[in-house]
Amino acid sequence: MRNAEFDKEKVLRSAMNAFMNKGYANTSMQDLKKATGLHPGSIYCAFENKRGLLLEALEQYRLDRKAEFDKFFSATERTIDNLKSYLDNVVNECVSCDNTQACLLTKALNETAEQDVEIQQIISNNLSMLQQAFADKFEQAKNEKDISADKDSEHLARYFLMGIYGLRTFAQTHPKPEVLTQLAEQLYQDVLR
Amino acid sequence: MRNAEFDKEKVLRSAMNAFMNKGYANTSMQDLKKATGLHPGSIYCAFENKRGLLLEALEQYRLDRKAEFDKFFSATERTIDNLKSYLDNVVNECVSCDNTQACLLTKALNETAEQDVEIQQIISNNLSMLQQAFADKFEQAKNEKDISADKDSEHLARYFLMGIYGLRTFAQTHPKPEVLTQLAEQLYQDVLR
DNA sequence: GAGTATCTTGAACGAACATTCAAAAAGGAA
DNA sequence: TTCCTTTTTGAATGTTCGTTCAAGATACTC
């Protein structure tokens, strides 16, 4: 017997960065070799093919984002404060020009839409889970009396997520921090109102 | 002498549809041949190369969208009603599952970001022009007393555009008409408030 | 420490890609 | 009609792509 040498999580994070930087189709096997440090044969041995690598990278991305989400929403007792922190973090990600600014999910969704139904379904499910997680937090904020009881948590979650999508796209052309901050501020206000 | 046989506008619209359907990188020359009806040689003769075709398609897209914009905003006297119609049209585009649902600009922006600075610049400029056009309309609505005078038209335009971006992305995973309509409705309300 | 199962390596593969080009076709001018 | 110029055609080009595979390396088992 012999175990694999590489750290799978590290490899997957390298791969997801590569995919986010250049897009899935434009990321060649050579790019992936350079990014992950794995030779083609190893990649095919571990992930079957390039698409398999994307699939596992998407799953790792989901886990990482879930951990990040939980971290933000266990920071303070007041849910709406955590929500604000989360949103501020999105803005900061957009401002700092590193590749993390783009969400792998929406990026891959844009690219593979209408072409690979299975991947589209996986991404949709991931985004739905995020939406549901937000809805739960809005429900919590209602219990904490920070959001009026007559609001629909599901709708708030959808609107909030829509705002984040829009913010990220907007940031790609106008990444001025003060403008993004202002947009995020209004989004936050509109959701609370 | 001899004139070219093909209708350039038709060819460009076919090409932009192909690019929107499969993405720029994933659209092969064979796809473009099938979509436009032009043989490779003709494409290279007329547009230099695949990238040149994208450049001209982007310009055609800008012209088409500008015409569409002007059509909507000359429909009625009240600017905010036209704004609402414009937004409803975005929702309708998202609901009908044809490829037009994705904006070529944001799609290409997502794909070529960080890779082709010139194209990124062109797209940014186009989106800035759209943003400015919205700002002008919001200013007009202020003059028509439908939006309070203390609002910042530029900010409203940015927020509105952000909402449209978000709506389009959201629609890719959850294209239920009533949900999108509800989101668009709140966006409209939040902008007017 | 020998045997073996598994992983790593990187050269090699066919396919598909964007691009080129020379020959054929066709419009315009005479 | 004839000639010239430009376009159209589609096969050919070299490159790069994702993928495979056989040989070498390595760690675990006994």
GROMACS .gro file of C-alpha atoms (C1' of nucleotides) in nm:
model
  446
    1MET     CA    1   0.000   0.000   0.000
    2ARG     CA    2   0.093   0.359  -0.039
    3ASN     CA    3  -0.096   0.678   0.042
    4ALA     CA    4  -0.123   0.979  -0.182
    5GLU     CA    5   0.137   1.244  -0.106
    6PHE     CA    6  -0.052   1.562  -0.176
    7ASP     CA    7  -0.286   1.752   0.054
    8LYS     CA    8  -0.622   1.720  -0.117
    9GLU     CA    9  -0.770   2.035   0.036
   10LYS     CA   10  -0.472   2.242  -0.071
   11VAL     CA   11  -0.490   2.102  -0.422
   12LEU     CA   12  -0.861   2.174  -0.445
   13ARG     CA   13  -0.815   2.530  -0.323
   14SER     CA   14  -0.538   2.586  -0.575
   15ALA     CA   15  -0.759   2.447  -0.846
   16MET     CA   16  -1.056   2.663  -0.748
   17ASN     CA   17  -0.834   2.971  -0.754
   18ALA     CA   18  -0.715   2.879  -1.101
   19PHE     CA   19  -1.074   2.827  -1.218
   20MET     CA   20  -1.179   3.161  -1.066
   21ASN     CA   21  -0.887   3.343  -1.225
   22LYS     CA   22  -0.919   3.221  -1.582
   23GLY     CA   23  -1.255   3.049  -1.592
   24TYR     CA   24  -1.305   2.676  -1.627
   25ALA     CA   25  -1.276   2.650  -2.004
   26ASN     CA   26  -0.972   2.873  -2.020
   27THR     CA   27  -0.784   2.693  -1.747
   28SER     CA   28  -0.564   2.438  -1.923
   29MET     CA   29  -0.419   2.124  -1.775
   30GLN     CA   30  -0.084   2.299  -1.774
   31ASP     CA   31  -0.231   2.582  -1.570
   32LEU     CA   32  -0.369   2.327  -1.326
   33LYS     CA   33  -0.036   2.149  -1.311
   34LYS     CA   34   0.134   2.478  -1.226
   35ALA     CA   35  -0.134   2.575  -0.974
   36THR     CA   36  -0.165   2.246  -0.793
   37GLY     CA   37   0.187   2.109  -0.838
   38LEU     CA   38   0.035   1.782  -0.953
   39HIS     CA   39   0.129   1.619  -1.278
   40PRO     CA   40  -0.148   1.539  -1.525
   41GLY     CA   41  -0.140   1.170  -1.443
   42SER     CA   42  -0.190   1.235  -1.074
   43ILE     CA   43  -0.479   1.465  -1.140
   44TYR     CA   44  -0.645   1.202  -1.355
   45CYS     CA   45  -0.571   0.936  -1.098
   46ALA     CA   46  -0.728   1.139  -0.817
   47PHE     CA   47  -1.015   1.318  -0.992
   48GLU     CA   48  -1.080   1.118  -1.310
   49ASN     CA   49  -1.056   1.425  -1.532
   50LYS     CA   50  -1.070   1.804  -1.545
   51ARG     CA   51  -1.442   1.810  -1.490
   52GLY     CA   52  -1.406   1.582  -1.187
   53LEU     CA   53  -1.158   1.829  -1.045
   54LEU     CA   54  -1.413   2.107  -1.091
   55LEU     CA   55  -1.679   1.899  -0.920
   56GLU     CA   56  -1.461   1.836  -0.616
   57ALA     CA   57  -1.341   2.198  -0.615
   58LEU     CA   58  -1.704   2.309  -0.608
   59GLU     CA   59  -1.767   2.085  -0.309
   60GLN     CA   60  -1.459   2.218  -0.129
   61TYR     CA   61  -1.577   2.571  -0.207
   62ARG     CA   62  -1.913   2.491  -0.055
   63LEU     CA   63  -1.750   2.360   0.263
   64ASP     CA   64  -1.520   2.662   0.290
   65ARG     CA   65  -1.803   2.906   0.239
   66LYS     CA   66  -2.019   2.724   0.489
   67ALA     CA   67  -1.741   2.748   0.748
   68GLU     CA   68  -1.699   3.118   0.671
   69PHE     CA   69  -2.073   3.172   0.703
   70ASP     CA   70  -2.087   2.999   1.040
   71LYS     CA   71  -1.788   3.197   1.160
   72PHE     CA   72  -1.955   3.528   1.080
   73PHE     CA   73  -2.287   3.431   1.232
   74SER     CA   74  -2.139   3.314   1.558
   75ALA     CA   75  -1.939   3.632   1.610
   76THR     CA   76  -2.195   3.828   1.815
   77GLU     CA   77  -2.532   3.764   1.975
   78ARG     CA   78  -2.723   4.000   1.750
   79THR     CA   79  -2.790   3.837   1.416
   80ILE     CA   80  -2.830   4.163   1.224
   81ASP     CA   81  -2.485   4.275   1.337
   82ASN     CA   82  -2.340   3.954   1.203
   83LEU     CA   83  -2.533   4.009   0.882
   84LYS     CA   84  -2.375   4.352   0.850
   85SER     CA   85  -2.030   4.206   0.911
   86TYR     CA   86  -2.093   3.945   0.646
   87LEU     CA   87  -2.195   4.210   0.396
   88ASP     CA   88  -1.896   4.429   0.484
   89ASN     CA   89  -1.676   4.131   0.420
   90VAL     CA   90  -1.825   4.088   0.074
   91VAL     CA   91  -1.740   4.451   0.002
   92ASN     CA   92  -1.387   4.404   0.129
   93GLU     CA   93  -1.344   4.099  -0.090
   94CYS     CA   94  -1.463   4.301  -0.388
   95VAL     CA   95  -1.228   4.588  -0.306
   96SER     CA   96  -0.916   4.383  -0.259
   97CYS     CA   97  -0.845   4.284  -0.615
   98ASP     CA   98  -0.746   3.926  -0.550
   99ASN     CA   99  -0.925   3.654  -0.736
  100THR     CA  100  -1.142   3.563  -0.442
  101GLN     CA  101  -1.356   3.860  -0.536
  102ALA     CA  102  -1.547   3.644  -0.776
  103CYS     CA  103  -1.766   3.372  -0.640
  104LEU     CA  104  -1.674   3.038  -0.794
  105LEU     CA  105  -2.038   2.939  -0.798
  106THR     CA  106  -2.170   3.235  -0.996
  107LYS     CA  107  -1.862   3.236  -1.217
  108ALA     CA  108  -1.899   2.870  -1.305
  109LEU     CA  109  -2.274   2.915  -1.337
  110ASN     CA  110  -2.228   3.192  -1.591
  111GLU     CA  111  -1.984   2.987  -1.787
  112THR     CA  112  -2.135   2.642  -1.798
  113ALA     CA  113  -2.501   2.741  -1.804
  114GLU     CA  114  -2.701   2.556  -2.065
  115GLN     CA  115  -2.410   2.327  -2.138
  116ASP     CA  116  -2.359   2.101  -1.840
  117VAL     CA  117  -2.687   2.037  -1.666
  118GLU     CA  118  -2.537   1.838  -1.379
  119ILE     CA  119  -2.294   2.112  -1.281
  120GLN     CA  120  -2.566   2.371  -1.317
  121GLN     CA  121  -2.781   2.166  -1.081
  122ILE     CA  122  -2.505   2.135  -0.823
  123ILE     CA  123  -2.439   2.507  -0.828
  124SER     CA  124  -2.809   2.584  -0.805
  125ASN     CA  125  -2.840   2.357  -0.504
  126ASN     CA  126  -2.541   2.520  -0.335
  127LEU     CA  127  -2.681   2.865  -0.391
  128SER     CA  128  -3.022   2.751  -0.267
  129MET     CA  129  -2.861   2.625   0.051
  130LEU     CA  130  -2.695   2.962   0.102
  131GLN     CA  131  -3.028   3.130   0.045
  132GLN     CA  132  -3.194   2.903   0.298
  133ALA     CA  133  -2.917   2.975   0.549
  134PHE     CA  134  -2.983   3.346   0.509
  135ALA     CA  135  -3.355   3.289   0.549
  136ASP     CA  136  -3.288   3.112   0.879
  137LYS     CA  137  -3.081   3.406   0.997
  138PHE     CA  138  -3.352   3.653   0.901
  139GLU     CA  139  -3.600   3.443   1.093
  140GLN     CA  140  -3.364   3.458   1.388
  141ALA     CA  141  -3.339   3.837   1.356
  142LYS     CA  142  -3.718   3.851   1.364
  143ASN     CA  143  -3.715   3.658   1.690
  144GLU     CA  144  -3.461   3.906   1.822
  145LYS     CA  145  -3.705   4.187   1.732
  146ASP     CA  146  -3.457   4.353   1.495
  147ILE     CA  147  -3.673   4.284   1.195
  148SER     CA  148  -4.046   4.336   1.202
  149ALA     CA  149  -4.249   4.017   1.234
  150ASP     CA  150  -4.460   4.080   0.924
  151LYS     CA  151  -4.161   4.044   0.692
  152ASP     CA  152  -4.111   3.730   0.488
  153SER     CA  153  -3.772   3.580   0.574
  154GLU     CA  154  -3.755   3.389   0.250
  155HIS     CA  155  -3.813   3.700   0.047
  156LEU     CA  156  -3.556   3.893   0.249
  157ALA     CA  157  -3.302   3.618   0.189
  158ARG     CA  158  -3.366   3.624  -0.183
  159TYR     CA  159  -3.338   4.001  -0.200
  160PHE     CA  160  -3.021   4.002   0.008
  161LEU     CA  161  -2.860   3.735  -0.208
  162MET     CA  162  -2.964   3.919  -0.521
  163GLY     CA  163  -2.794   4.227  -0.380
  164ILE     CA  164  -2.473   4.037  -0.316
  165TYR     CA  165  -2.473   3.899  -0.669
  166GLY     CA  166  -2.527   4.248  -0.804
  167LEU     CA  167  -2.262   4.397  -0.582
  168ARG     CA  168  -2.003   4.149  -0.702
  169THR     CA  169  -2.084   4.211  -1.066
  170PHE     CA  170  -2.090   4.585  -1.015
  171ALA     CA  171  -1.753   4.571  -0.843
  172GLN     CA  172  -1.594   4.417  -1.149
  173THR     CA  173  -1.630   4.745  -1.337
  174HIS     CA  174  -1.628   5.001  -1.057
  175PRO     CA  175  -1.430   4.879  -0.763
  176LYS     CA  176  -1.417   5.213  -0.580
  177PRO     CA  177  -1.447   5.124  -0.211
  178GLU     CA  178  -1.667   5.416  -0.108
  179VAL     CA  179  -1.920   5.347  -0.384
  180LEU     CA  180  -1.943   4.978  -0.297
  181THR     CA  181  -1.975   5.062   0.070
  182GLN     CA  182  -2.258   5.301  -0.007
  183LEU     CA  183  -2.439   5.039  -0.216
  184ALA     CA  184  -2.397   4.777   0.056
  185GLU     CA  185  -2.524   5.023   0.313
  186GLN     CA  186  -2.844   5.085   0.120
  187LEU     CA  187  -2.893   4.715   0.060
  188TYR     CA  188  -2.864   4.659   0.434
  189GLN     CA  189  -3.110   4.938   0.508
  190ASP     CA  190  -3.358   4.815   0.249
  191VAL     CA  191  -3.350   4.467   0.393
  192LEU     CA  192  -3.402   4.586   0.750
  193ARG     CA  193  -3.673   4.838   0.672
  194MET     CA  194  -1.486   4.529  -5.753
  195ARG     CA  195  -1.720   4.312  -5.552
  196ASN     CA  196  -1.917   4.372  -5.239
  197ALA     CA  197  -1.948   4.135  -4.948
  198GLU     CA  198  -2.258   3.921  -4.965
  199PHE     CA  199  -2.350   3.884  -4.602
  200ASP     CA  200  -2.552   4.119  -4.383
  201LYS     CA  201  -2.304   4.236  -4.124
  202GLU     CA  202  -2.564   4.316  -3.856
  203LYS     CA  203  -2.723   3.974  -3.893
  204VAL     CA  204  -2.385   3.805  -3.869
  205LEU     CA  205  -2.292   4.004  -3.560
  206ARG     CA  206  -2.622   3.923  -3.389
  207SER     CA  207  -2.576   3.554  -3.469
  208ALA     CA  208  -2.226   3.569  -3.329
  209MET     CA  209  -2.336   3.745  -3.011
  210ASN     CA  210  -2.602   3.482  -2.957
  211ALA     CA  211  -2.345   3.210  -2.997
  212PHE     CA  212  -2.113   3.383  -2.752
  213MET     CA  213  -2.398   3.426  -2.502
  214ASN     CA  214  -2.503   3.063  -2.534
  215LYS     CA  215  -2.168   2.894  -2.490
  216GLY     CA  216  -1.939   3.167  -2.369
  217TYR     CA  217  -1.658   3.318  -2.574
  218ALA     CA  218  -1.390   3.059  -2.499
  219ASN     CA  219  -1.624   2.767  -2.555
  220THR     CA  220  -1.757   2.894  -2.887
  221SER     CA  221  -1.546   2.730  -3.154
  222MET     CA  222  -1.492   2.854  -3.504
  223GLN     CA  223  -1.718   2.570  -3.621
  224ASP     CA  224  -1.993   2.697  -3.392
  225LEU     CA  225  -1.948   3.043  -3.536
  226LYS     CA  226  -1.953   2.905  -3.888
  227LYS     CA  227  -2.281   2.729  -3.812
  228ALA     CA  228  -2.429   3.032  -3.636
  229THR     CA  229  -2.329   3.296  -3.889
  230GLY     CA  230  -2.328   3.088  -4.206
  231LEU     CA  231  -1.987   3.232  -4.286
  232HIS     CA  232  -1.686   3.014  -4.364
  233PRO     CA  233  -1.374   3.061  -4.152
  234GLY     CA  234  -1.194   3.248  -4.428
  235SER     CA  235  -1.474   3.501  -4.460
  236ILE     CA  236  -1.480   3.560  -4.087
  237TYR     CA  237  -1.107   3.621  -4.086
  238CYS     CA  238  -1.139   3.843  -4.389
  239ALA     CA  239  -1.408   4.055  -4.231
  240PHE     CA  240  -1.312   4.058  -3.863
  241GLU     CA  241  -0.942   3.964  -3.858
  242ASN     CA  242  -0.996   3.688  -3.602
  243LYS     CA  243  -1.228   3.547  -3.338
  244ARG     CA  244  -1.146   3.824  -3.093
  245GLY     CA  245  -1.218   4.086  -3.360
  246LEU     CA  246  -1.558   3.927  -3.408
  247LEU     CA  247  -1.622   3.957  -3.035
  248LEU     CA  248  -1.517   4.322  -3.041
  249GLU     CA  249  -1.759   4.405  -3.321
  250ALA     CA  250  -2.031   4.193  -3.163
  251LEU     CA  251  -1.989   4.389  -2.842
  252GLU     CA  252  -2.028   4.713  -3.034
  253GLN     CA  253  -2.340   4.584  -3.209
  254TYR     CA  254  -2.476   4.475  -2.873
  255ARG     CA  255  -2.417   4.824  -2.738
  256LEU     CA  256  -2.606   4.979  -3.030
  257ASP     CA  257  -2.896   4.733  -2.996
  258ARG     CA  258  -2.925   4.788  -2.623
  259LYS     CA  259  -2.909   5.163  -2.669
  260ALA     CA  260  -3.192   5.147  -2.918
  261GLU     CA  261  -3.393   4.930  -2.680
  262PHE     CA  262  -3.326   5.173  -2.395
  263ASP     CA  263  -3.443   5.472  -2.599
  264LYS     CA  264  -3.752   5.282  -2.707
  265PHE     CA  265  -3.855   5.214  -2.351
  266PHE     CA  266  -3.788   5.565  -2.230
  267SER     CA  267  -3.985   5.730  -2.505
  268ALA     CA  268  -4.292   5.515  -2.446
  269THR     CA  269  -4.475   5.741  -2.201
  270GLU     CA  270  -4.433   6.089  -2.057
  271ARG     CA  271  -4.366   5.974  -1.702
  272THR     CA  272  -4.011   5.858  -1.669
  273ILE     CA  273  -4.075   5.633  -1.368
  274ASP     CA  274  -4.339   5.443  -1.562
  275ASN     CA  275  -4.086   5.382  -1.837
  276LEU     CA  276  -3.838   5.273  -1.573
  277LYS     CA  277  -4.089   5.022  -1.445
  278SER     CA  278  -4.152   4.894  -1.796
  279TYR     CA  279  -3.780   4.857  -1.850
  280LEU     CA  280  -3.745   4.656  -1.530
  281ASP     CA  281  -4.047   4.440  -1.615
  282ASN     CA  282  -3.883   4.368  -1.946
  283VAL     CA  283  -3.568   4.249  -1.772
  284VAL     CA  284  -3.780   4.012  -1.567
  285ASN     CA  285  -3.953   3.886  -1.878
  286GLU     CA  286  -3.621   3.827  -2.048
  287CYS     CA  287  -3.507   3.630  -1.744
  288VAL     CA  288  -3.826   3.423  -1.739
  289SER     CA  289  -3.828   3.332  -2.104
  290CYS     CA  290  -3.545   3.086  -2.117
  291ASP     CA  291  -3.391   3.203  -2.443
  292ASN     CA  292  -3.028   3.294  -2.446
  293THR     CA  293  -3.100   3.666  -2.439
  294GLN     CA  294  -3.153   3.628  -2.069
  295ALA     CA  295  -2.785   3.672  -2.011
  296CYS     CA  296  -2.632   4.007  -2.081
  297LEU     CA  297  -2.341   3.971  -2.323
  298LEU     CA  298  -2.152   4.241  -2.136
  299THR     CA  299  -2.164   4.085  -1.792
  300LYS     CA  300  -2.114   3.739  -1.937
  301ALA     CA  301  -1.804   3.840  -2.128
  302LEU     CA  302  -1.688   4.046  -1.831
  303ASN     CA  303  -1.709   3.744  -1.606
  304GLU     CA  304  -1.523   3.532  -1.853
  305THR     CA  305  -1.242   3.751  -1.978
  306ALA     CA  306  -1.179   3.946  -1.658
  307GLU     CA  307  -0.812   3.970  -1.566
  308GLN     CA  308  -0.715   3.822  -1.899
  309ASP     CA  309  -0.790   4.074  -2.170
  310VAL     CA  310  -0.757   4.426  -2.037
  311GLU     CA  311  -0.877   4.593  -2.356
  312ILE     CA  312  -1.202   4.400  -2.370
  313GLN     CA  313  -1.256   4.452  -2.000
  314GLN     CA  314  -1.213   4.826  -2.057
  315ILE     CA  315  -1.462   4.830  -2.343
  316ILE     CA  316  -1.721   4.644  -2.138
  317SER     CA  317  -1.664   4.869  -1.839
  318ASN     CA  318  -1.714   5.175  -2.057
  319ASN     CA  319  -2.035   5.034  -2.203
  320LEU     CA  320  -2.174   4.956  -1.861
  321SER     CA  321  -2.072   5.302  -1.739
  322MET     CA  322  -2.263   5.455  -2.025
  323LEU     CA  323  -2.571   5.255  -1.931
  324GLN     CA  324  -2.530   5.368  -1.573
  325GLN     CA  325  -2.503   5.730  -1.683
  326ALA     CA  326  -2.812   5.691  -1.900
  327PHE     CA  327  -3.004   5.567  -1.596
  328ALA     CA  328  -2.870   5.856  -1.390
  329ASP     CA  329  -3.006   6.098  -1.649
  330LYS     CA  330  -3.346   5.932  -1.632
  331PHE     CA  331  -3.350   5.948  -1.253
  332GLU     CA  332  -3.264   6.317  -1.277
  333GLN     CA  333  -3.556   6.354  -1.516
  334ALA     CA  334  -3.785   6.174  -1.273
  335LYS     CA  335  -3.675   6.417  -1.005
  336ASN     CA  336  -3.777   6.705  -1.229
  337GLU     CA  337  -4.110   6.534  -1.279
  338LYS     CA  338  -4.149   6.526  -0.896
  339ASP     CA  339  -4.177   6.148  -0.890
  340ILE     CA  340  -3.853   6.113  -0.698
  341SER     CA  341  -3.768   6.339  -0.409
  342ALA     CA  342  -3.518   6.611  -0.491
  343ASP     CA  343  -3.276   6.518  -0.213
  344LYS     CA  344  -3.191   6.184  -0.375
  345ASP     CA  345  -2.864   6.138  -0.559
  346SER     CA  346  -2.939   6.030  -0.916
  347GLU     CA  347  -2.598   5.877  -0.961
  348HIS     CA  348  -2.641   5.662  -0.655
  349LEU     CA  349  -2.988   5.557  -0.762
  350ALA     CA  350  -2.853   5.458  -1.101
  351ARG     CA  351  -2.578   5.249  -0.946
  352TYR     CA  352  -2.821   5.079  -0.710
  353PHE     CA  353  -3.069   5.012  -0.986
  354LEU     CA  354  -2.804   4.864  -1.213
  355MET     CA  355  -2.671   4.655  -0.926
  356GLY     CA  356  -3.023   4.523  -0.879
  357ILE     CA  357  -3.051   4.429  -1.245
  358TYR     CA  358  -2.718   4.246  -1.235
  359GLY     CA  359  -2.833   4.061  -0.925
  360LEU     CA  360  -3.171   3.982  -1.074
  361ARG     CA  361  -3.012   3.829  -1.382
  362THR     CA  362  -2.777   3.615  -1.178
  363PHE     CA  363  -3.052   3.513  -0.941
  364ALA     CA  364  -3.272   3.414  -1.231
  365GLN     CA  365  -3.015   3.165  -1.355
  366THR     CA  366  -3.085   2.943  -1.057
  367HIS     CA  367  -3.444   3.031  -0.969
  368PRO     CA  368  -3.635   3.144  -1.272
  369LYS     CA  369  -3.976   3.132  -1.112
  370PRO     CA  370  -4.166   3.427  -1.259
  371GLU     CA  371  -4.351   3.527  -0.945
  372VAL     CA  372  -4.033   3.533  -0.737
  373LEU     CA  373  -3.848   3.746  -0.990
  374THR     CA  374  -4.144   3.979  -1.020
  375GLN     CA  375  -4.151   4.021  -0.645
  376LEU     CA  376  -3.779   4.098  -0.632
  377ALA     CA  377  -3.809   4.348  -0.915
  378GLU     CA  378  -4.103   4.508  -0.739
  379GLN     CA  379  -3.905   4.563  -0.420
  380LEU     CA  380  -3.609   4.695  -0.616
  381TYR     CA  381  -3.840   4.945  -0.783
  382GLN     CA  382  -3.989   5.049  -0.450
  383ASP     CA  383  -3.649   5.083  -0.283
  384VAL     CA  384  -3.527   5.304  -0.562
  385LEU     CA  385  -3.832   5.528  -0.553
  386ARG     CA  386  -3.851   5.559  -0.176
  387DG     C1'  387   1.462  -0.673   0.357
  388DA     C1'  388   1.210  -0.858  -0.007
  389DG     C1'  389   0.771  -0.825  -0.232
  390DT     C1'  390   0.392  -0.571  -0.381
  391DA     C1'  391   0.048  -0.251  -0.442
  392DT     C1'  392  -0.011   0.219  -0.530
  393DC     C1'  393   0.128   0.661  -0.661
  394DT     C1'  394   0.417   0.970  -0.945
  395DT     C1'  395   0.619   1.105  -1.361
  396DG     C1'  396   0.637   1.305  -1.812
  397DA     C1'  397   0.645   1.171  -2.273
  398DA     C1'  398   0.314   1.048  -2.621
  399DC     C1'  399  -0.158   1.039  -2.822
  400DG     C1'  400  -0.546   1.169  -3.110
  401DA     C1'  401  -0.874   1.529  -3.130
  402DA     C1'  402  -1.004   1.983  -3.165
  403DC     C1'  403  -0.866   2.431  -3.185
  404DA     C1'  404  -0.776   2.906  -3.424
  405DT     C1'  405  -0.579   3.042  -3.827
  406DT     C1'  406  -0.396   3.049  -4.314
  407DC     C1'  407  -0.397   3.012  -4.798
  408DA     C1'  408  -0.446   2.904  -5.273
  409DA     C1'  409  -0.789   2.803  -5.586
  410DA     C1'  410  -1.260   2.888  -5.738
  411DA     C1'  411  -1.647   3.201  -5.789
  412DA     C1'  412  -1.858   3.622  -5.884
  413DG     C1'  413  -1.962   4.118  -5.910
  414DG     C1'  414  -1.830   4.557  -6.143
  415DA     C1'  415  -1.607   4.825  -6.520
  416DA     C1'  416  -1.473   4.839  -6.987
  417DT     C1'  417  -1.798   3.962  -7.352
  418DT     C1'  418  -1.352   4.025  -7.115
  419DC     C1'  419  -1.070   4.148  -6.755
  420DC     C1'  420  -0.974   4.267  -6.296
  421DT     C1'  421  -1.057   4.279  -5.825
  422DT     C1'  422  -1.253   4.108  -5.424
  423DT     C1'  423  -1.497   3.755  -5.186
  424DT     C1'  424  -1.594   3.287  -5.092
  425DT     C1'  425  -1.458   2.837  -5.013
  426DG     C1'  426  -1.286   2.448  -4.750
  427DA     C1'  427  -0.886   2.180  -4.714
  428DA     C1'  428  -0.442   2.216  -4.484
  429DT     C1'  429  -0.149   2.401  -4.107
  430DG     C1'  430   0.076   2.413  -3.675
  431DT     C1'  431  -0.052   2.450  -3.208
  432DT     C1'  432  -0.260   2.340  -2.794
  433DC     C1'  433  -0.589   2.086  -2.570
  434DG     C1'  434  -0.750   1.696  -2.248
  435DT     C1'  435  -0.623   1.247  -2.178
  436DT     C1'  436  -0.359   0.806  -2.156
  437DC     C1'  437  -0.003   0.497  -2.035
  438DA     C1'  438   0.410   0.252  -1.934
  439DA     C1'  439   0.810   0.302  -1.666
  440DG     C1'  440   1.006   0.446  -1.238
  441DA     C1'  441   0.960   0.571  -0.747
  442DT     C1'  442   0.790   0.497  -0.299
  443DA     C1'  443   0.578   0.337   0.121
  444DC     C1'  444   0.345  -0.024   0.344
  445DT     C1'  445   0.308  -0.545   0.464
  446DC     C1'  446   0.494  -0.958   0.607
   0.00000   0.00000   0.00000
